[in-house]
Short mmCIF file of C-alpha atoms in Angstrom, two decimals:
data_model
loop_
_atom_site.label_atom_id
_atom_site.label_comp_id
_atom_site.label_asym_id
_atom_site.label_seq_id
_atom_site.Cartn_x
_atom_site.Cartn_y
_atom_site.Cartn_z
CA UNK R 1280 56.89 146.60 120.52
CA UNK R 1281 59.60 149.49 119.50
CA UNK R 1282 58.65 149.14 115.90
CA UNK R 1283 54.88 149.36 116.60
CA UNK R 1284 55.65 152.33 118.32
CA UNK R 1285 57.46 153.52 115.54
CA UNK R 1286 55.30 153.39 113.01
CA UNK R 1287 52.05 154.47 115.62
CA UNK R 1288 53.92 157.33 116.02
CA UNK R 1289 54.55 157.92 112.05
CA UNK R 1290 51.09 157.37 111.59
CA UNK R 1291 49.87 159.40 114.15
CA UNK R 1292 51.72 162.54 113.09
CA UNK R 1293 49.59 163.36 110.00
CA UNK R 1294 46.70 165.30 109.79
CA UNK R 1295 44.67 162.68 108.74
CA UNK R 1296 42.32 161.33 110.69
CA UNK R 1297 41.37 157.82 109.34
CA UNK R 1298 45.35 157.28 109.33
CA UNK R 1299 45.46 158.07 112.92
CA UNK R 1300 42.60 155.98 113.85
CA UNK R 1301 43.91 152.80 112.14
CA UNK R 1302 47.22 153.69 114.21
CA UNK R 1303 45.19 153.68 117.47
CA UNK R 1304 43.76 150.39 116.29
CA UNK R 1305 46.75 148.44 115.26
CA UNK R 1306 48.28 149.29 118.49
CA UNK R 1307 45.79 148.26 120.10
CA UNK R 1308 45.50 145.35 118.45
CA UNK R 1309 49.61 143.88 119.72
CA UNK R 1310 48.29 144.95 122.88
CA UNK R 1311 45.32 142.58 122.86
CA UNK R 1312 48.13 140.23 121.13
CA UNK R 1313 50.55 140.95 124.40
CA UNK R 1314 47.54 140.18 126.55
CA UNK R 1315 46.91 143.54 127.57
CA UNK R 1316 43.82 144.17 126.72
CA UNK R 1317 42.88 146.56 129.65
CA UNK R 1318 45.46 148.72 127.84
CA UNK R 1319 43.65 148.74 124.37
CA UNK R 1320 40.54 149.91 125.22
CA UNK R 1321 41.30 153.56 125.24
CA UNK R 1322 43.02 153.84 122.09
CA UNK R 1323 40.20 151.92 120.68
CA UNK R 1324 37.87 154.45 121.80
CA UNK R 1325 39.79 157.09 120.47
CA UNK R 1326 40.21 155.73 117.62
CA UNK R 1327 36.47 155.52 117.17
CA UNK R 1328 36.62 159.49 118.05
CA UNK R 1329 38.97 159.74 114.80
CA UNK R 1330 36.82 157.64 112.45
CA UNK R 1331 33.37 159.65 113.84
CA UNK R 1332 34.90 163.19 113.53
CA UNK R 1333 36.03 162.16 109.73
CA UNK R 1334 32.97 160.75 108.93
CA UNK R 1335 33.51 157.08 108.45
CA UNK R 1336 30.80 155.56 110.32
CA UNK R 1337 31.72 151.92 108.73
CA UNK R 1338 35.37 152.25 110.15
CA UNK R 1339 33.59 153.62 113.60
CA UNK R 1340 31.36 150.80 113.65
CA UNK R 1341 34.13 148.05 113.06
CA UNK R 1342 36.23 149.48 115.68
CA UNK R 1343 33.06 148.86 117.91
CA UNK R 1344 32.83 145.69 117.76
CA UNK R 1345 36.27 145.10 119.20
CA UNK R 1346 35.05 146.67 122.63
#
């Protein structure tokens, strides 16, 4: 869990926004994994906010499905 942390929070230090939003979603993801998936839902959904705002609907879409 540290090192997921670790590199969320490398991730999600850039300006870029597609970056970020895969960060969101592979955290999400080892929560799912941990059996939390209560947990993942938000950063899903923000994730989804990232991938809109930039412009990649595909991304936006994909991320969909895992609500």
């Amino acid at each position: 869990w540290k090192r997921v942390r670790e590199t969320y929070a490398l991730e999600y230090g850039t300006d870029a926004l597609e970056l970020q939003g895969s960060a969101l979603l592979d955290l999400a993801e080892v929560l799912v994994l941990c059996g939390a998936t209560d947990r993942a839902r938000p950063y899903v959904e923000e994730a989804i906010g990232h991938f809109e705002q930039k412009g990649t609907t595909a991304l936006a879409e994909s991320a969909r499905r895992l609500l």
